[in-house]
Amino acid sequence: RTVRASNERPRAPRAMGSAQKPTAPPPGQRSIASFFAPAPKRESVDAPPTTTTAAPTTADAAVVDAEPEREPEREHAKSASGKRARASTSGDEKENVAAASTPPETNVASAEKVAGRRRVAKKAKTMVIESSDDDGGSDFDAEAEEEDDDDEAFEADSSEASSEDEEEEDDDDFSESESTPVKKKKTTKVAVKKVAPTSTTNGRKKTTVNTTSAPTKATEAKDLNAQDVLAGVGPEQYDARDRLKFPFMQPEKIKDADGRRPDDPDYDPSTLLLPSTFPKMRDASGVQWTVSPGQAQWWKFKAANFDSVLLFKMGKFYEMFEMDAHIGVRDLGLMYMRGEQPHAGFPEKNYAMHAEQLARNGHRVVCIEQTETPAQLAERKKKDKTCKDTVVRREMVQVLTKGTMVDTGMLNSSPDAAFVCSIIDGCEEEDGEGWVGLCAADCGTGRFLVGAWRDDEGASCLRTALAELRPVEILVPPTGLSARAKMAVLDMCSHAQQRTFKSTSANEALEDAEAEGYFKTLKTGLPEAIKEMRDTACHPARECGIGAWGTVVAYLRAALIDADLVPQGRVESLHTTDAGAREHLARWAHSTHVAMDAAALSGLEVLENTAGGSAGTLLASLDRCVSGPGRRLLRRWVCRPLTSASAIRARQVAVSMMRGCGIEATGIARKLLRAAPDAERAISRVVGSSGEKGRSASHVVLYEDAARAKLNDFLAALEGVRAVRDATKAIAACVDACEKSDVLRALCIVNDAAATREDVFTAVGGVAMPDLSALDEMESAFDWNAAKSSGRIEPAQGVDADLDAAEEQLAAADADLASWLEEARGELGGHKTEVCFVNANKDTHLVEVPDRLASKVPHHWVREGKRKGYERFTCDDLVPLRAKRVAAEEAREDALAGVFRRIVAKFCENASEWQAAASVGAIIDVLASLAVVSEEMYASCGAVCTPKVHPQPRDGEPATLESVGLSHPCASSLARAFVPNDARLGGKHPGFCLITGPNMGGKSTYLRQVCLAAIMAHVGADVPAAKFEMTAMDAVFVRMGAKDNLAGGQSTFMVELSETGAMLRRATTNSLVALDELGRGTATADGTAIACAVASHLIDKRCRTLFSTHYHRLADDHARDPHVALAHMACRVETPSGAGVETLGRETVTFLYTLASGNCPRSYGVNVARLAGLPESVCLAAARRAAHLEAGQLEKLVGDERSRERVVDACREVLRDVSAADLTEPNVRRAQDKARTAL
């Protein structure tokens, strides 16, 4: 038997479903732990159970004897709603909490007592007394006492082999309705001997005290937590049961909803075929059993979403059954409920936290909510006599994945955009190229990026897009991605989750958009980007681009959030291209941005470092943003620097003002934006959810305050916009800054003419300060702080006509009552403090009269009660007045209920202004971040300057780049010191710089810092240099680092040459190119030849190039080339004292990390080998071998002895022809040419 602690408040008992013939307990008092409860084990009737008994102690006797008196508590618990008790079991009691019905077994005589706060169970050989401790409950138990009766959905099924009476009783026992008939059953008193208690923990982490008089069986059920599962104890314990009960789910029999096996190419793993006899089924041994109505409801949802994790709502709890329970235990740290069926769960208040965690772990989470209460079910059955439902209705209301989370609470943990991408790869053409369409949707902000372009065989442009967007989900058609698209996905975003989803054609996408009415409010009928693609004459671009967009929209429709996001119409063009112009393949939608391909973003570590993090990247070095929209915008600015010199200058002036005369205003603006919510996401959430669909629909039964959550989202949007408005006001108040900066004036002053200037428009992407007068109306409409505190909006007078009318009616009713009271006071002669209205319980407006005036009360007044010194009366005259006031009060409540909906609708009418304000706030945040970074550089770097970016040269003039004392732009984030260096390319200097030097001398670092500084200059930021000046570039191309592509069957050398090939095809005279040690992946001769050819090609193209190499032959070949500047990373080489072979390989190389002119004759690789820790004997052997190879190469170069004599004679002749007076530069050069010819 089970006895609760004496100080525990009573709980309603719960009946455990079984196949034996017990009398059902009161409805609604059943533990969810008993869902799918198996029939209890039965022993032979011939073997009567033996029980250890003893005279009960005084406490025991008191409990047992008090049993008849607890029947009133039983009846009280029966009618009380919101009671949830988790039964704790031990030993043979596990059948009482098992969550799945099992085939019938032999009958056994057993009796169970459920009354008030205790349950007494008679068991064979074992008697257990359990006491629950309320203080040790988990969050699952936190609201156990408050749960409504409708969470008792899952009940145990009786077996078909049971008697007809037993089946009827089970049917009665299984119901979520309180109208279910209840049958009483007799109780059995049992005396037990108390022994020392032992503490255990049940399935809900509730502490129980067990007292047993006999050893428990070895097969006793055990509570399992996540640690047990990770240690190998968990899902395995249910394997035997699963194989027995669900043979149709075993690998050799499983099929999808259409009956296809996994080896079928059309097999759909997201569905499951249930047996044709469902809900009647047979287990593996052929025994027939029936799934209860609650089970059947869960299985139908699971069969339609077999690849998903179901959160099945039962009352105030989300339950996870079968295979989903294993995931809940493993990923969420939940605990299994006791019983044969895997079962776990958590309360409604933890939904956002747990659902987000499951989605971020890669699961597709399906939320199943109740859409009616037990009372509504009873009413429906009462109206429809043919209705046989015994469980409340439920619907799939929300689907969550990594990329489809839109709830504010789920997005707060990550300010970065989470894109869902669809890729449509058209047929490849003969030259290996073909059209590619891509659509990326950021569900948190409702922003769609759509584009189509003609890509090369290596999908270079697709790689660029994926490198910038870093999607978290990629939709893959059932037939799979093409080879080039697949390789691009694996290389650029291997962390992204690939989900199989059917692709949509362009025509289907347009038809669906029209049928759903997404853009019925747009005058153009479609967003501009989609309309341009629809009307394009290029059929492949139309099919790929719109098809990709339609696929993403269809995916969002399956996730039940399409109506929230698509109608907002925030569709932007991603890429555009001319099918006949191959050099434009990697350009963004606007020619005003610098093109950077995936190799550049990766090689320069613009967004991510080699470890996949952000430390030391350019983005991390520039990111001092204080808001989510600012961080997302900064990423776009870094990936898409400006090419317009005037637009760059406009940004630079704004940054200069924010760290100059506007520094105080900038600090105020940053403080406001830091404290504000994510305005962009909050606005999108409010506008998207205004239709009340999905989980926020009005018919969904939620026990937490859903209305308050919606109100908080709405207030977050308002507060975000208000923060932007106040921030712009603070900056606008700094007159000097706004006068000198057109950008700040356009962002902070409404309708300023500067916003229409081309340079300003380009600098801020066309964003300008909108008219926020509607926000002032919202501020005056109601008290935001009061609404946040009370959870409801009570608008001021004049805001809502319905509410104003109701308020007038209420005021009139109060006035009539006050007038009547004044007349009564005059009749009785009492003072206003003596004769007044009072309320007593539900009776309102009773007239309270002092005893001394009671004799003057009219005879038709009715006495209603009294208190010391006073009596209370009512009369017929008050009845209509009270009724009038009650009606007015109800009208006011109805009006208040609709106020929020009407205010949100009014808010949505100005959605474009709110989104524009959010964009303004993001730009201010980014400009302020650049100003803060500049201040930090001035404090830590030796020299900082504002770069001068000139327009791109025309009429054949060379592009230039010149820097003095340039340090590494990411030095602060890398926490390392870097030696400043100069860089000069183009103009008076050669545009091609060939860099040699020792290994680890700093060549790669030098290339990176020059390219990163150029990118920073085009973003509008300051750079750590005494001087930085260049003409605007149109693209940055980088070939750096060594990596292979095993999945694509490409070696390191193949990847290297593929990236180099894309560079050579697309680079122009205005591009900046950096190549690091090209050709090292093959034989020395081949590598040297390829490096020489590539260098010659770039020299002829006249683009600014930094080319580092260890092939010293290149330096020899271009020593006299006026278009090539030779440079090397300087070092100091010290040889130990002594002469001869002993000094070979023992040089000490000191890296100076400074760029010096001229060629470095050796790479000193043996020195790096010594630094790497190779044995000294190996290093010396390598040095000797290197010296021998160098001598051999010289031998091959000079030839035999006769040839050497001719060379010496020629050199002597050259020197003999040159006198001291002739040592002019032309003569020396001619002498060098003769000597070279001789050699």
Short mmCIF file of C-alpha atoms in Angstrom, two decimals, residues 708-1054:
data_model
loop_
_atom_site.label_atom_id
_atom_site.label_comp_id
_atom_site.label_asym_id
_atom_site.label_seq_id
_atom_site.Cartn_x
_atom_site.Cartn_y
_atom_site.Cartn_z
CA ARG A 708 0.75 38.10 -22.55
CA ALA A 709 3.42 36.54 -24.80
CA LYS A 710 1.83 38.16 -27.86
CA LEU A 711 1.63 41.46 -26.04
CA ASN A 712 5.31 41.22 -25.08
CA ASP A 713 6.26 40.65 -28.74
CA PHE A 714 4.22 43.68 -29.71
CA LEU A 715 5.78 45.84 -27.01
CA ALA A 716 9.24 44.62 -28.06
CA ALA A 717 8.58 45.87 -31.60
CA LEU A 718 7.39 49.22 -30.29
CA GLU A 719 10.35 49.57 -27.94
CA GLY A 720 12.77 48.68 -30.72
CA VAL A 721 11.36 51.38 -33.00
CA ARG A 722 11.30 53.88 -30.15
CA ALA A 723 14.98 53.18 -29.42
CA VAL A 724 15.83 53.92 -33.06
CA ARG A 725 13.83 57.13 -32.97
CA ASP A 726 15.49 58.31 -29.78
CA ALA A 727 18.94 57.35 -31.10
CA THR A 728 18.41 59.36 -34.27
CA LYS A 729 17.16 62.31 -32.21
CA ALA A 730 20.33 62.19 -30.13
CA ILE A 731 22.53 62.27 -33.22
CA ALA A 732 20.40 64.91 -34.93
CA ALA A 733 20.88 67.09 -31.88
CA CYS A 734 24.58 67.22 -32.74
CA VAL A 735 24.24 69.88 -35.40
CA ASP A 736 27.92 69.96 -36.43
CA ALA A 737 28.01 66.24 -37.15
CA CYS A 738 24.85 66.31 -39.24
CA GLU A 739 25.94 69.38 -41.16
CA LYS A 740 29.22 67.75 -42.18
CA SER A 741 27.83 64.26 -42.86
CA ASP A 742 25.14 63.77 -45.47
CA VAL A 743 24.76 60.15 -44.36
CA LEU A 744 23.93 61.08 -40.77
CA ARG A 745 21.53 63.73 -41.98
CA ALA A 746 19.72 61.23 -44.20
CA LEU A 747 19.49 58.73 -41.34
CA CYS A 748 18.37 61.12 -38.63
CA ILE A 749 16.22 63.76 -40.30
CA VAL A 750 12.94 62.88 -41.99
CA ASN A 751 12.64 63.75 -45.69
CA ASP A 752 16.12 65.27 -45.88
CA ALA A 753 17.28 66.01 -49.41
CA ALA A 754 20.63 64.31 -48.78
CA ALA A 755 18.93 60.90 -48.84
CA THR A 756 18.33 61.22 -52.59
CA ARG A 757 21.94 61.92 -53.51
CA GLU A 758 23.58 59.07 -55.36
CA ASP A 759 26.58 58.70 -53.07
CA VAL A 760 24.44 58.73 -49.94
CA PHE A 761 21.88 56.39 -51.47
CA THR A 762 24.64 53.90 -52.33
CA ALA A 763 26.39 54.27 -48.98
CA VAL A 764 23.29 53.32 -46.96
CA GLY A 765 21.55 51.08 -49.47
CA GLY A 766 18.68 53.48 -50.08
CA VAL A 767 17.64 53.61 -46.41
CA ALA A 768 16.38 56.91 -45.01
CA MET A 769 14.67 58.04 -41.83
CA PRO A 770 10.92 57.35 -42.15
CA ASP A 771 8.07 59.35 -40.69
CA LEU A 772 7.44 57.85 -37.25
CA SER A 773 4.49 60.00 -36.29
CA ALA A 774 2.48 56.77 -35.97
CA LEU A 775 4.79 55.82 -33.10
CA ASP A 776 3.80 58.97 -31.25
CA GLU A 777 0.18 57.91 -31.61
CA MET A 778 1.05 54.49 -30.20
CA GLU A 779 2.75 56.12 -27.22
CA SER A 780 -0.26 58.24 -26.47
CA ALA A 781 -2.69 55.38 -27.08
CA PHE A 782 -1.80 53.43 -23.94
CA ASP A 783 0.74 53.11 -21.17
CA TRP A 784 3.41 50.65 -22.36
CA ASN A 785 4.82 50.00 -18.91
CA ALA A 786 1.40 49.42 -17.41
CA ALA A 787 0.55 47.04 -20.23
CA LYS A 788 3.74 45.09 -19.64
CA SER A 789 2.98 44.81 -15.95
CA SER A 790 -0.71 43.96 -16.21
CA GLY A 791 -0.55 41.87 -19.37
CA ARG A 792 -3.34 43.83 -21.06
CA ILE A 793 -3.78 47.07 -22.93
CA GLU A 794 -6.08 49.70 -21.53
CA PRO A 795 -5.96 52.49 -24.10
CA ALA A 796 -6.53 56.12 -23.38
CA GLN A 797 -9.77 57.82 -24.25
CA GLY A 798 -10.31 58.48 -27.92
CA VAL A 799 -8.13 55.61 -29.13
CA ASP A 800 -10.79 52.93 -29.51
CA ALA A 801 -14.39 53.87 -30.36
CA ASP A 802 -15.93 50.66 -29.02
CA LEU A 803 -14.13 51.02 -25.72
CA ASP A 804 -15.06 54.68 -25.47
CA ALA A 805 -18.73 53.81 -26.01
CA ALA A 806 -18.54 51.11 -23.35
CA GLU A 807 -16.84 53.52 -20.95
CA GLU A 808 -19.61 56.06 -21.53
CA GLN A 809 -22.25 53.44 -20.80
CA LEU A 810 -20.44 52.43 -17.64
CA ALA A 811 -20.10 56.04 -16.54
CA ALA A 812 -23.80 56.64 -17.18
CA ALA A 813 -24.72 53.55 -15.14
CA ASP A 814 -22.50 54.74 -12.28
CA ALA A 815 -24.07 58.19 -12.49
CA ASP A 816 -27.58 56.73 -12.23
CA LEU A 817 -26.56 54.70 -9.19
CA ALA A 818 -24.94 57.73 -7.59
CA SER A 819 -28.06 59.81 -8.24
CA TRP A 820 -30.27 57.18 -6.66
CA LEU A 821 -27.97 57.01 -3.65
CA GLU A 822 -28.15 60.79 -3.16
CA GLU A 823 -31.94 60.61 -3.13
CA ALA A 824 -31.78 57.77 -0.59
CA ARG A 825 -29.46 59.81 1.64
CA GLY A 826 -31.86 62.72 1.48
CA GLU A 827 -34.76 60.49 2.43
CA LEU A 828 -32.90 58.86 5.33
CA GLY A 829 -31.12 62.00 6.45
CA GLY A 830 -27.76 60.32 6.69
CA HIS A 831 -24.32 61.62 5.83
CA LYS A 832 -22.57 60.38 2.67
CA THR A 833 -20.07 58.45 4.81
CA GLU A 834 -22.90 56.72 6.62
CA VAL A 835 -25.20 55.72 3.75
CA CYS A 836 -23.20 54.21 0.92
CA PHE A 837 -22.97 51.31 -1.51
CA VAL A 838 -21.06 48.16 -0.54
CA ASN A 839 -20.38 44.81 -2.18
CA ALA A 840 -20.82 41.51 -0.41
CA ASN A 841 -19.54 38.42 -2.21
CA LYS A 842 -21.29 38.40 -5.59
CA ASP A 843 -23.91 40.93 -4.53
CA THR A 844 -23.02 44.45 -5.62
CA HIS A 845 -24.37 47.86 -4.75
CA LEU A 846 -26.08 47.01 -1.49
CA VAL A 847 -27.11 50.03 0.57
CA GLU A 848 -25.36 50.09 3.93
CA VAL A 849 -27.25 52.05 6.62
CA PRO A 850 -26.17 52.68 10.23
CA ASP A 851 -28.35 51.21 12.93
CA ARG A 852 -29.52 54.62 14.08
CA LEU A 853 -31.13 55.24 10.66
CA ALA A 854 -32.49 51.73 10.16
CA SER A 855 -35.90 52.78 11.43
CA LYS A 856 -36.21 55.30 8.59
CA VAL A 857 -35.65 52.71 5.88
CA PRO A 858 -38.68 52.47 3.51
CA HIS A 859 -40.81 49.42 4.02
CA HIS A 860 -40.25 48.12 0.47
CA TRP A 861 -36.51 47.78 1.04
CA VAL A 862 -35.29 44.22 1.65
CA ARG A 863 -32.74 43.47 4.34
CA GLU A 864 -29.73 41.51 2.92
CA GLY A 865 -27.43 41.31 5.94
CA LYS A 866 -25.62 43.29 8.54
CA ARG A 867 -22.31 43.99 10.23
CA LYS A 868 -21.60 45.55 13.57
CA GLY A 869 -23.41 48.88 13.69
CA TYR A 870 -24.75 48.67 10.15
CA GLU A 871 -27.43 46.91 8.12
CA ARG A 872 -27.51 46.26 4.39
CA PHE A 873 -30.53 46.61 2.15
CA THR A 874 -31.62 46.33 -1.46
CA CYS A 875 -34.80 47.28 -3.29
CA ASP A 876 -36.59 46.83 -6.59
CA ASP A 877 -35.45 50.25 -7.77
CA LEU A 878 -31.80 49.11 -7.70
CA VAL A 879 -32.33 45.96 -9.78
CA PRO A 880 -32.51 47.66 -13.23
CA LEU A 881 -29.71 50.07 -12.28
CA ARG A 882 -27.43 47.19 -11.30
CA ALA A 883 -28.35 45.27 -14.45
CA LYS A 884 -27.52 48.31 -16.56
CA ARG A 885 -24.11 48.59 -14.93
CA VAL A 886 -23.39 44.88 -15.34
CA ALA A 887 -24.24 45.12 -19.03
CA ALA A 888 -21.99 48.17 -19.42
CA GLU A 889 -19.15 46.40 -17.62
CA GLU A 890 -19.46 43.34 -19.88
CA ALA A 891 -19.44 45.59 -22.93
CA ARG A 892 -16.25 47.20 -21.64
CA GLU A 893 -14.56 43.83 -21.16
CA ASP A 894 -15.56 42.78 -24.66
CA ALA A 895 -14.17 46.01 -26.03
CA LEU A 896 -10.90 45.55 -24.14
CA ALA A 897 -10.59 42.05 -25.56
CA GLY A 898 -10.64 43.47 -29.08
CA VAL A 899 -8.42 46.46 -28.36
CA PHE A 900 -5.17 44.54 -28.74
CA ARG A 901 -6.23 43.05 -32.06
CA ARG A 902 -7.25 46.45 -33.42
CA ILE A 903 -4.07 48.17 -32.23
CA VAL A 904 -1.90 45.44 -33.81
CA ALA A 905 -3.85 45.81 -37.06
CA LYS A 906 -3.17 49.53 -36.98
CA PHE A 907 0.51 48.81 -36.30
CA CYS A 908 0.68 46.51 -39.34
CA GLU A 909 -0.66 49.28 -41.57
CA ASN A 910 2.68 51.06 -41.08
CA ALA A 911 4.87 47.97 -41.37
CA SER A 912 7.07 49.52 -44.08
CA GLU A 913 7.88 52.49 -41.83
CA TRP A 914 8.74 50.21 -38.91
CA GLN A 915 11.05 48.06 -41.06
CA ALA A 916 12.71 51.18 -42.46
CA ALA A 917 13.28 52.41 -38.91
CA ALA A 918 14.85 49.07 -37.99
CA SER A 919 17.18 49.41 -41.00
CA VAL A 920 18.14 52.92 -39.91
CA GLY A 921 18.99 51.60 -36.47
CA ALA A 922 21.13 48.86 -37.98
CA ILE A 923 23.12 51.34 -40.11
CA ILE A 924 23.69 53.66 -37.15
CA ASP A 925 24.88 50.67 -35.14
CA VAL A 926 27.35 49.61 -37.86
CA LEU A 927 28.72 53.13 -38.36
CA ALA A 928 29.13 53.48 -34.61
CA SER A 929 30.90 50.11 -34.52
CA LEU A 930 33.38 51.30 -37.15
CA ALA A 931 33.93 54.47 -35.10
CA VAL A 932 34.62 52.43 -31.96
CA VAL A 933 37.07 50.20 -33.84
CA SER A 934 38.85 53.28 -35.11
CA GLU A 935 39.19 54.61 -31.57
CA GLU A 936 40.59 51.27 -30.44
CA MET A 937 43.15 51.29 -33.26
CA TYR A 938 44.26 54.82 -32.39
CA ALA A 939 44.82 53.62 -28.82
CA SER A 940 46.73 50.45 -29.70
CA CYS A 941 48.37 50.95 -33.10
CA GLY A 942 51.33 53.13 -33.97
CA ALA A 943 49.62 54.72 -36.93
CA VAL A 944 45.99 54.93 -38.11
CA CYS A 945 44.57 56.74 -41.09
CA THR A 946 41.39 57.18 -43.08
CA PRO A 947 42.09 55.58 -46.46
CA LYS A 948 41.81 57.55 -49.67
CA VAL A 949 39.91 55.59 -52.28
CA HIS A 950 39.93 57.14 -55.74
CA PRO A 951 37.52 56.29 -58.58
CA GLN A 952 38.48 53.46 -60.86
CA PRO A 953 40.94 54.65 -63.55
CA ARG A 954 39.86 55.07 -67.14
CA ASP A 955 41.50 55.50 -70.51
CA GLY A 956 44.10 52.83 -69.85
CA GLU A 957 45.51 54.38 -66.68
CA PRO A 958 46.88 51.80 -64.23
CA ALA A 959 45.21 50.96 -60.95
CA THR A 960 47.24 51.86 -57.87
CA LEU A 961 47.68 50.87 -54.26
CA GLU A 962 50.10 52.49 -51.84
CA SER A 963 50.41 52.03 -48.11
CA VAL A 964 53.02 53.16 -45.61
CA GLY A 965 53.54 51.51 -42.24
CA LEU A 966 50.63 49.11 -42.71
CA SER A 967 50.01 46.75 -39.80
CA HIS A 968 47.72 43.73 -39.74
CA PRO A 969 44.07 44.91 -39.51
CA CYS A 970 43.18 41.99 -37.21
CA ALA A 971 46.09 42.46 -34.83
CA SER A 972 43.85 43.43 -31.91
CA SER A 973 41.59 40.39 -32.22
CA LEU A 974 44.56 38.08 -32.76
CA ALA A 975 46.30 39.53 -29.68
CA ARG A 976 49.64 39.51 -31.49
CA ALA A 977 52.15 42.14 -32.54
CA PHE A 978 52.82 42.62 -36.24
CA VAL A 979 55.68 44.46 -37.93
CA PRO A 980 54.36 47.30 -40.15
CA ASN A 981 55.26 47.13 -43.83
CA ASP A 982 54.83 49.21 -46.95
CA ALA A 983 53.06 48.22 -50.15
CA ARG A 984 53.27 49.87 -53.54
CA LEU A 985 51.48 48.57 -56.60
CA GLY A 986 50.80 50.43 -59.85
CA GLY A 987 51.36 54.02 -60.85
CA LYS A 988 55.07 54.82 -60.64
CA HIS A 989 55.69 51.32 -59.37
CA PRO A 990 55.18 47.94 -61.03
CA GLY A 991 51.73 46.51 -60.54
CA PHE A 992 53.09 42.98 -60.00
CA CYS A 993 55.11 42.27 -56.85
CA LEU A 994 57.00 38.96 -56.75
CA ILE A 995 57.81 38.07 -53.14
CA THR A 996 60.33 35.48 -52.02
CA GLY A 997 61.87 34.75 -48.65
CA PRO A 998 62.42 32.07 -46.05
CA ASN A 999 59.74 29.71 -44.89
CA MET A 1000 57.72 31.25 -42.03
CA GLY A 1001 59.15 34.63 -42.97
CA GLY A 1002 55.71 36.28 -43.12
CA LYS A 1003 54.87 36.21 -46.84
CA SER A 1004 51.29 34.91 -46.36
CA THR A 1005 50.65 37.33 -43.52
CA TYR A 1006 51.83 40.22 -45.68
CA LEU A 1007 49.47 39.20 -48.50
CA ARG A 1008 46.55 38.93 -46.07
CA GLN A 1009 47.10 42.25 -44.38
CA VAL A 1010 47.26 44.16 -47.67
CA CYS A 1011 44.06 42.54 -48.96
CA LEU A 1012 42.22 42.96 -45.66
CA ALA A 1013 43.22 46.61 -45.46
CA ALA A 1014 41.89 47.13 -48.99
CA ILE A 1015 38.56 45.53 -48.00
CA MET A 1016 38.36 47.71 -44.89
CA ALA A 1017 38.98 50.79 -46.99
CA HIS A 1018 36.06 49.88 -49.28
CA VAL A 1019 33.79 49.17 -46.29
CA GLY A 1020 34.45 52.71 -45.02
CA ALA A 1021 36.60 51.88 -42.00
CA ASP A 1022 39.93 53.31 -40.95
CA VAL A 1023 43.06 51.17 -41.38
CA PRO A 1024 46.17 50.75 -39.19
CA ALA A 1025 48.64 52.55 -41.47
CA ALA A 1026 50.37 55.89 -41.69
CA LYS A 1027 49.06 56.19 -45.24
CA PHE A 1028 46.73 54.11 -47.36
CA GLU A 1029 45.68 55.20 -50.82
CA MET A 1030 44.33 53.22 -53.75
CA THR A 1031 42.01 53.33 -56.70
CA ALA A 1032 38.74 51.51 -56.19
CA MET A 1033 38.84 47.81 -56.94
CA ASP A 1034 36.07 45.73 -58.47
CA ALA A 1035 37.07 42.34 -57.04
CA VAL A 1036 39.46 40.57 -54.71
CA PHE A 1037 40.86 37.21 -55.77
CA VAL A 1038 42.93 35.08 -53.40
CA ARG A 1039 44.64 31.72 -53.83
CA MET A 1040 46.02 30.83 -50.45
CA GLY A 1041 46.36 27.75 -48.29
CA ALA A 1042 46.32 24.06 -49.14
CA LYS A 1043 43.23 21.86 -49.02
CA ASP A 1044 41.84 18.96 -50.97
CA ASN A 1045 38.34 17.85 -51.90
CA LEU A 1046 38.23 14.13 -51.23
CA ALA A 1047 34.47 13.91 -51.66
CA GLY A 1048 34.76 15.47 -55.11
CA GLY A 1049 37.79 13.44 -56.05
CA GLN A 1050 39.98 16.53 -56.30
CA SER A 1051 43.54 16.62 -55.05
CA THR A 1052 45.12 19.60 -53.36
CA PHE A 1053 46.78 20.61 -56.61
CA MET A 1054 43.48 20.31 -58.49
#
